């Protein structure tokens, strides 16, 4: 008996796969942990045997699915993998390999320089094109990524803060407002992306219907580069505000009321109270939240992928979506060595930025110093 | 009977039983096919497989995994890189074959199939004289599709088409006269051909900036911004949904959609009022020429043993058995690829019209560099269609981009 | 913990409170009536009334005006999806803003279940998601405890490493993850996806949980250990129950993330048997399909449970994320 693709047999099948996985994981992890603990405590005799043991499963998972891919990518960046040399790198290819070495510094130099430079007849003639249009160069994409990240984080923070301040007043229906405003956070991003894409349709989307109802001119949201970029930013702002509102509201609610009472006795203005009490006390929440948000927004691929796909004319691509399009998109090349080099550069930019930001803001001290 | 003989007999029995049980216990063949086709057509493919398996390989199953063009291409390459996870059959248009062959991921089929059964259409799947795909159908071509309840007289020129569209819109402002997938190069290339251009020049190099290209960019630009004959924004989903609902009178679409448009459940707006025709003539007197190729079944390099035998047997039957070809063709609304099955205009007027449209097309090359043309034309076309790029600039940009891509 | 704030009212405004209020009420009344009149004049186009009422609210009670406006922006797209799911097949594309479309029908829902393998997608997604969330919480709960209670060598680099994993671009991981999963021969299997999701969920979970454990005084466990518990017993009996808010948040986050994940699933899963709903719904409006009705019906179906889960857990949402970050 099967209904809508589901039958008892399929359910049992899945359970047959997942339950043993769970059991093996549980038994295996416990056995490994005991072994590791005994090893650390008896053989190495470290007093930190227990914490290392507790951390081990998490780090094994991270090493397999984060570190190994990273190494794999570095290896790819040192390869000459492209259409004509695919046979050299694929174990099942029927083609013949004409390379004398598979990995080398010469390839890496070529791959990394392709990200930045456009070389014609041995001479650099300008910035390299990461995709097909003349505008798809590294500085343009980096600039657009900066605009994307800054705009998003500023709006996330600004709107989230404004809403949190209002919600922190004595106001009726607070629970209902909070429930409604949190909704964008709870909707699966695939649905958010595909739905907004449809709603930005020039003719049938509600955005233009509303604009026209209010007497405005319809906008070609998905055909005009600037409009399309505004559209994707709007969607991402819409998605990100609830997180901030909840974080900031939670912070505000845990500030003891007597701080404000004392300030009131001193005759402080609303702005003075906000600037003198709320902001400093919220700092331990704001700094990590902004740090994470910057990283997530910089790396945010799904909204752009689903709403505009990076188009029109590749003009809504940020670095990560350009990378996706270069490796998987409609204009994908098979030059995976180049794509790997590109991805490593993106990672390095973000890493350096995060390091500088963390050191200067000092905000993460809260996290690792307590 | 002495002991030795008994022993020998017992051993023989054991071996025989073992062999029989091995055959019986052998897992039934499960073929995985990655299909670039739509839902309706995949259902037909599954039905055909049932028929074949019942007669030839009871218990065999077919799993159809639907993948869009780019996804199929990327996934096959990634699987090739990993060395596992490739399907047993790939069903798609011929332009991906070039990329896969370059990567060494397809089996040469000349020794596996009787190629004399395919008198024409094989060239589209041949690279360097070697065949890498067998055609399931001819066509895959774009044509004019008309809702005859809105436009009874099929327009023969673009002038007539614009007039008909205007008349429809005048009669009912909620109905669009004409729509097509504006920003998709596959819909644009026919115009280029119509203006006398092509992707490759006489010396075989890629030429995307000839006068024909500029004329074509200008023409589609004017369709949108001067005659305002097409919607402000329209992709495949828009043209297709509107047409099914009966909210657009004429569209340009491919043979893959015919089956859905003939189905009253999916296309409530088209019941008894669906017709197809060759593209209308351009102002220069010639018709736009769609790319034609058909779809092909290819076999990945990793397929071997019983899987390979089954894949070859099924593919052979599907593409050459006259009854199967006819059933597949009628079910999917597409043209048969072998001469043994002819389209009868009496019983199948739509297929006959589609066949007529097919004759106006040009064959799509299987050259892997064709990819560079598609990728380079797309941004230029988007620029022209948002009125932010002139036809000349668009052609120039596409040429530069293509040269980049070719390396 | 007191969740209610006591922000005392701002100092008395310079203008007389009563007079100011009355003027605002007057303007609000005019706006509301204006909206009603325009609606009646323009043949019952309800839009004028809505805008009028909202402007009236904004003048009368500005804070409610702003909140209502933002809540509308948050909710309206969701209502639109519901509305599209009710449209009949021959009216899927429409410029109408009506939330209940003319000729509303539940056909799309029926077709979704009958013509697509929707339940199977949901089952696969649910099985994967629950497994991932459970394993993820367990792994993170112990790992975060180590970070919170011990100052072991390598602690700081490891914490920064956790943050660093968030910086890897998703598209950078796709090909390597596929290669691992393919080489383990797990492409037709949910296990590959479970493993991949779990490891991506761990860093953020540890981050949140560690912050929460930090607010629980170590004296509590020490008291427990004096009573004869081992360290792990103390963790299990004392810390975990106290951390319910944070654990539920982490579970919720992992649940949401893997429930709607799309890009990795698209690359890894190669068999219909194990297809998850994001792939299924995406296919409904893919290159050759335009089943907006079924797509919208499916969206409603997968969103409602998550939404309920979210609202149900929302009491933990605030405390689980931020409790203790603010040192009073």
JSON list of N, CA and C in Angstrom, two decimals, chain C residues 34 39 55 73-74 96 106 132-134 142 144 171 174 197 214 216 225 227 235 252-253 257 260 266 283 294 299:
[
{"chain": "C", "resi": 34, "resn": "UNK", "atom": "N", "xyz": [-11.77, 59.31, 6.43]},
{"chain": "C", "resi": 34, "resn": "UNK", "atom": "CA", "xyz": [-11.33, 59.58, 5.05]},
{"chain": "C", "resi": 34, "resn": "UNK", "atom": "C", "xyz": [-11.14, 58.28, 4.28]},
{"chain": "C", "resi": 39, "resn": "UNK", "atom": "N", "xyz": [-13.02, 54.55, 0.21]},
{"chain": "C", "resi": 39, "resn": "UNK", "atom": "CA", "xyz": [-13.40, 53.18, -0.14]},
{"chain": "C", "resi": 39, "resn": "UNK", "atom": "C", "xyz": [-14.78, 53.13, -0.76]},
{"chain": "C", "resi": 55, "resn": "UNK", "atom": "N", "xyz": [-3.02, 54.66, 9.05]},
{"chain": "C", "resi": 55, "resn": "UNK", "atom": "CA", "xyz": [-2.51, 56.00, 9.33]},
{"chain": "C", "resi": 55, "resn": "UNK", "atom": "C", "xyz": [-3.13, 56.52, 10.63]},
{"chain": "C", "resi": 73, "resn": "UNK", "atom": "N", "xyz": [4.32, 43.40, 7.21]},
{"chain": "C", "resi": 73, "resn": "UNK", "atom": "CA", "xyz": [5.38, 43.03, 6.27]},
{"chain": "C", "resi": 73, "resn": "UNK", "atom": "C", "xyz": [5.85, 41.60, 6.52]},
{"chain": "C", "resi": 74, "resn": "UNK", "atom": "N", "xyz": [5.92, 41.22, 7.80]},
{"chain": "C", "resi": 74, "resn": "UNK", "atom": "CA", "xyz": [6.40, 39.87, 8.11]},
{"chain": "C", "resi": 74, "resn": "UNK", "atom": "C", "xyz": [5.42, 38.80, 7.69]},
{"chain": "C", "resi": 96, "resn": "UNK", "atom": "N", "xyz": [-4.54, 39.82, -8.76]},
{"chain": "C", "resi": 96, "resn": "UNK", "atom": "CA", "xyz": [-5.45, 40.09, -7.65]},
{"chain": "C", "resi": 96, "resn": "UNK", "atom": "C", "xyz": [-4.71, 40.03, -6.32]},
{"chain": "C", "resi": 106, "resn": "UNK", "atom": "N", "xyz": [-9.41, 23.48, -2.78]},
{"chain": "C", "resi": 106, "resn": "UNK", "atom": "CA", "xyz": [-8.33, 22.76, -2.13]},
{"chain": "C", "resi": 106, "resn": "UNK", "atom": "C", "xyz": [-7.68, 21.76, -3.09]},
{"chain": "C", "resi": 132, "resn": "UNK", "atom": "N", "xyz": [19.50, 14.42, 12.81]},
{"chain": "C", "resi": 132, "resn": "UNK", "atom": "CA", "xyz": [20.56, 15.44, 12.87]},
{"chain": "C", "resi": 132, "resn": "UNK", "atom": "C", "xyz": [20.43, 16.27, 14.14]},
{"chain": "C", "resi": 133, "resn": "UNK", "atom": "N", "xyz": [19.21, 16.73, 14.43]},
{"chain": "C", "resi": 133, "resn": "UNK", "atom": "CA", "xyz": [19.05, 17.60, 15.60]},
{"chain": "C", "resi": 133, "resn": "UNK", "atom": "C", "xyz": [19.43, 16.87, 16.88]},
{"chain": "C", "resi": 134, "resn": "UNK", "atom": "N", "xyz": [19.04, 15.60, 16.96]},
{"chain": "C", "resi": 134, "resn": "UNK", "atom": "CA", "xyz": [19.35, 14.85, 18.17]},
{"chain": "C", "resi": 134, "resn": "UNK", "atom": "C", "xyz": [20.86, 14.65, 18.32]},
{"chain": "C", "resi": 142, "resn": "UNK", "atom": "N", "xyz": [27.98, 18.16, 25.23]},
{"chain": "C", "resi": 142, "resn": "UNK", "atom": "CA", "xyz": [29.19, 17.77, 25.97]},
{"chain": "C", "resi": 142, "resn": "UNK", "atom": "C", "xyz": [30.37, 18.65, 25.58]},
{"chain": "C", "resi": 144, "resn": "UNK", "atom": "N", "xyz": [30.41, 21.74, 24.53]},
{"chain": "C", "resi": 144, "resn": "UNK", "atom": "CA", "xyz": [30.29, 23.08, 25.12]},
{"chain": "C", "resi": 144, "resn": "UNK", "atom": "C", "xyz": [30.61, 23.05, 26.60]},
{"chain": "C", "resi": 171, "resn": "UNK", "atom": "N", "xyz": [29.75, 26.98, -1.14]},
{"chain": "C", "resi": 171, "resn": "UNK", "atom": "CA", "xyz": [30.04, 26.37, -2.43]},
{"chain": "C", "resi": 171, "resn": "UNK", "atom": "C", "xyz": [31.43, 25.75, -2.47]},
{"chain": "C", "resi": 174, "resn": "UNK", "atom": "N", "xyz": [30.94, 22.02, -1.34]},
{"chain": "C", "resi": 174, "resn": "UNK", "atom": "CA", "xyz": [30.03, 21.12, -2.04]},
{"chain": "C", "resi": 174, "resn": "UNK", "atom": "C", "xyz": [30.74, 19.96, -2.73]},
{"chain": "C", "resi": 197, "resn": "UNK", "atom": "N", "xyz": [25.13, 17.31, 7.60]},
{"chain": "C", "resi": 197, "resn": "UNK", "atom": "CA", "xyz": [24.36, 18.33, 8.33]},
{"chain": "C", "resi": 197, "resn": "UNK", "atom": "C", "xyz": [24.81, 18.44, 9.78]},
{"chain": "C", "resi": 214, "resn": "UNK", "atom": "N", "xyz": [27.95, 29.07, 30.91]},
{"chain": "C", "resi": 214, "resn": "UNK", "atom": "CA", "xyz": [28.77, 30.04, 31.64]},
{"chain": "C", "resi": 214, "resn": "UNK", "atom": "C", "xyz": [27.97, 30.75, 32.72]},
{"chain": "C", "resi": 216, "resn": "UNK", "atom": "N", "xyz": [25.69, 29.41, 34.58]},
{"chain": "C", "resi": 216, "resn": "UNK", "atom": "CA", "xyz": [25.33, 28.53, 35.70]},
{"chain": "C", "resi": 216, "resn": "UNK", "atom": "C", "xyz": [26.53, 28.45, 36.64]},
{"chain": "C", "resi": 225, "resn": "UNK", "atom": "N", "xyz": [29.03, 17.24, 43.60]},
{"chain": "C", "resi": 225, "resn": "UNK", "atom": "CA", "xyz": [30.13, 16.30, 43.68]},
{"chain": "C", "resi": 225, "resn": "UNK", "atom": "C", "xyz": [30.49, 16.00, 45.15]},
{"chain": "C", "resi": 227, "resn": "UNK", "atom": "N", "xyz": [28.30, 15.72, 47.33]},
{"chain": "C", "resi": 227, "resn": "UNK", "atom": "CA", "xyz": [27.31, 14.71, 47.71]},
{"chain": "C", "resi": 227, "resn": "UNK", "atom": "C", "xyz": [27.59, 13.34, 47.12]},
{"chain": "C", "resi": 235, "resn": "UNK", "atom": "N", "xyz": [27.05, 16.82, 35.75]},
{"chain": "C", "resi": 235, "resn": "UNK", "atom": "CA", "xyz": [26.68, 17.46, 34.49]},
{"chain": "C", "resi": 235, "resn": "UNK", "atom": "C", "xyz": [25.30, 17.00, 34.05]},
{"chain": "C", "resi": 252, "resn": "UNK", "atom": "N", "xyz": [16.10, 23.53, 18.08]},
{"chain": "C", "resi": 252, "resn": "UNK", "atom": "CA", "xyz": [15.28, 24.27, 17.10]},
{"chain": "C", "resi": 252, "resn": "UNK", "atom": "C", "xyz": [16.12, 24.79, 15.94]},
{"chain": "C", "resi": 253, "resn": "UNK", "atom": "N", "xyz": [17.29, 25.33, 16.25]},
{"chain": "C", "resi": 253, "resn": "UNK", "atom": "CA", "xyz": [18.17, 25.85, 15.19]},
{"chain": "C", "resi": 253, "resn": "UNK", "atom": "C", "xyz": [18.60, 24.74, 14.25]},
{"chain": "C", "resi": 257, "resn": "UNK", "atom": "N", "xyz": [17.64, 24.43, 10.32]},
{"chain": "C", "resi": 257, "resn": "UNK", "atom": "CA", "xyz": [18.69, 24.44, 9.32]},
{"chain": "C", "resi": 257, "resn": "UNK", "atom": "C", "xyz": [18.62, 23.21, 8.43]},
{"chain": "C", "resi": 260, "resn": "UNK", "atom": "N", "xyz": [15.27, 22.75, 6.05]},
{"chain": "C", "resi": 260, "resn": "UNK", "atom": "CA", "xyz": [15.10, 23.49, 4.80]},
{"chain": "C", "resi": 260, "resn": "UNK", "atom": "C", "xyz": [16.37, 23.51, 3.95]},
{"chain": "C", "resi": 266, "resn": "UNK", "atom": "N", "xyz": [20.92, 18.90, -2.82]},
{"chain": "C", "resi": 266, "resn": "UNK", "atom": "CA", "xyz": [20.82, 18.84, -4.28]},
{"chain": "C", "resi": 266, "resn": "UNK", "atom": "C", "xyz": [22.03, 18.15, -4.89]},
{"chain": "C", "resi": 283, "resn": "UNK", "atom": "N", "xyz": [11.57, 21.08, -7.69]},
{"chain": "C", "resi": 283, "resn": "UNK", "atom": "CA", "xyz": [11.31, 20.42, -8.96]},
{"chain": "C", "resi": 283, "resn": "UNK", "atom": "C", "xyz": [9.94, 20.82, -9.54]},
{"chain": "C", "resi": 294, "resn": "UNK", "atom": "N", "xyz": [0.57, 23.55, -6.66]},
{"chain": "C", "resi": 294, "resn": "UNK", "atom": "CA", "xyz": [1.10, 22.47, -5.84]},
{"chain": "C", "resi": 294, "resn": "UNK", "atom": "C", "xyz": [2.29, 22.95, -5.01]},
{"chain": "C", "resi": 299, "resn": "UNK", "atom": "N", "xyz": [4.37, 24.33, 0.24]},
{"chain": "C", "resi": 299, "resn": "UNK", "atom": "CA", "xyz": [5.01, 25.31, 1.13]},
{"chain": "C", "resi": 299, "resn": "UNK", "atom": "C", "xyz": [4.20, 25.50, 2.40]}
]
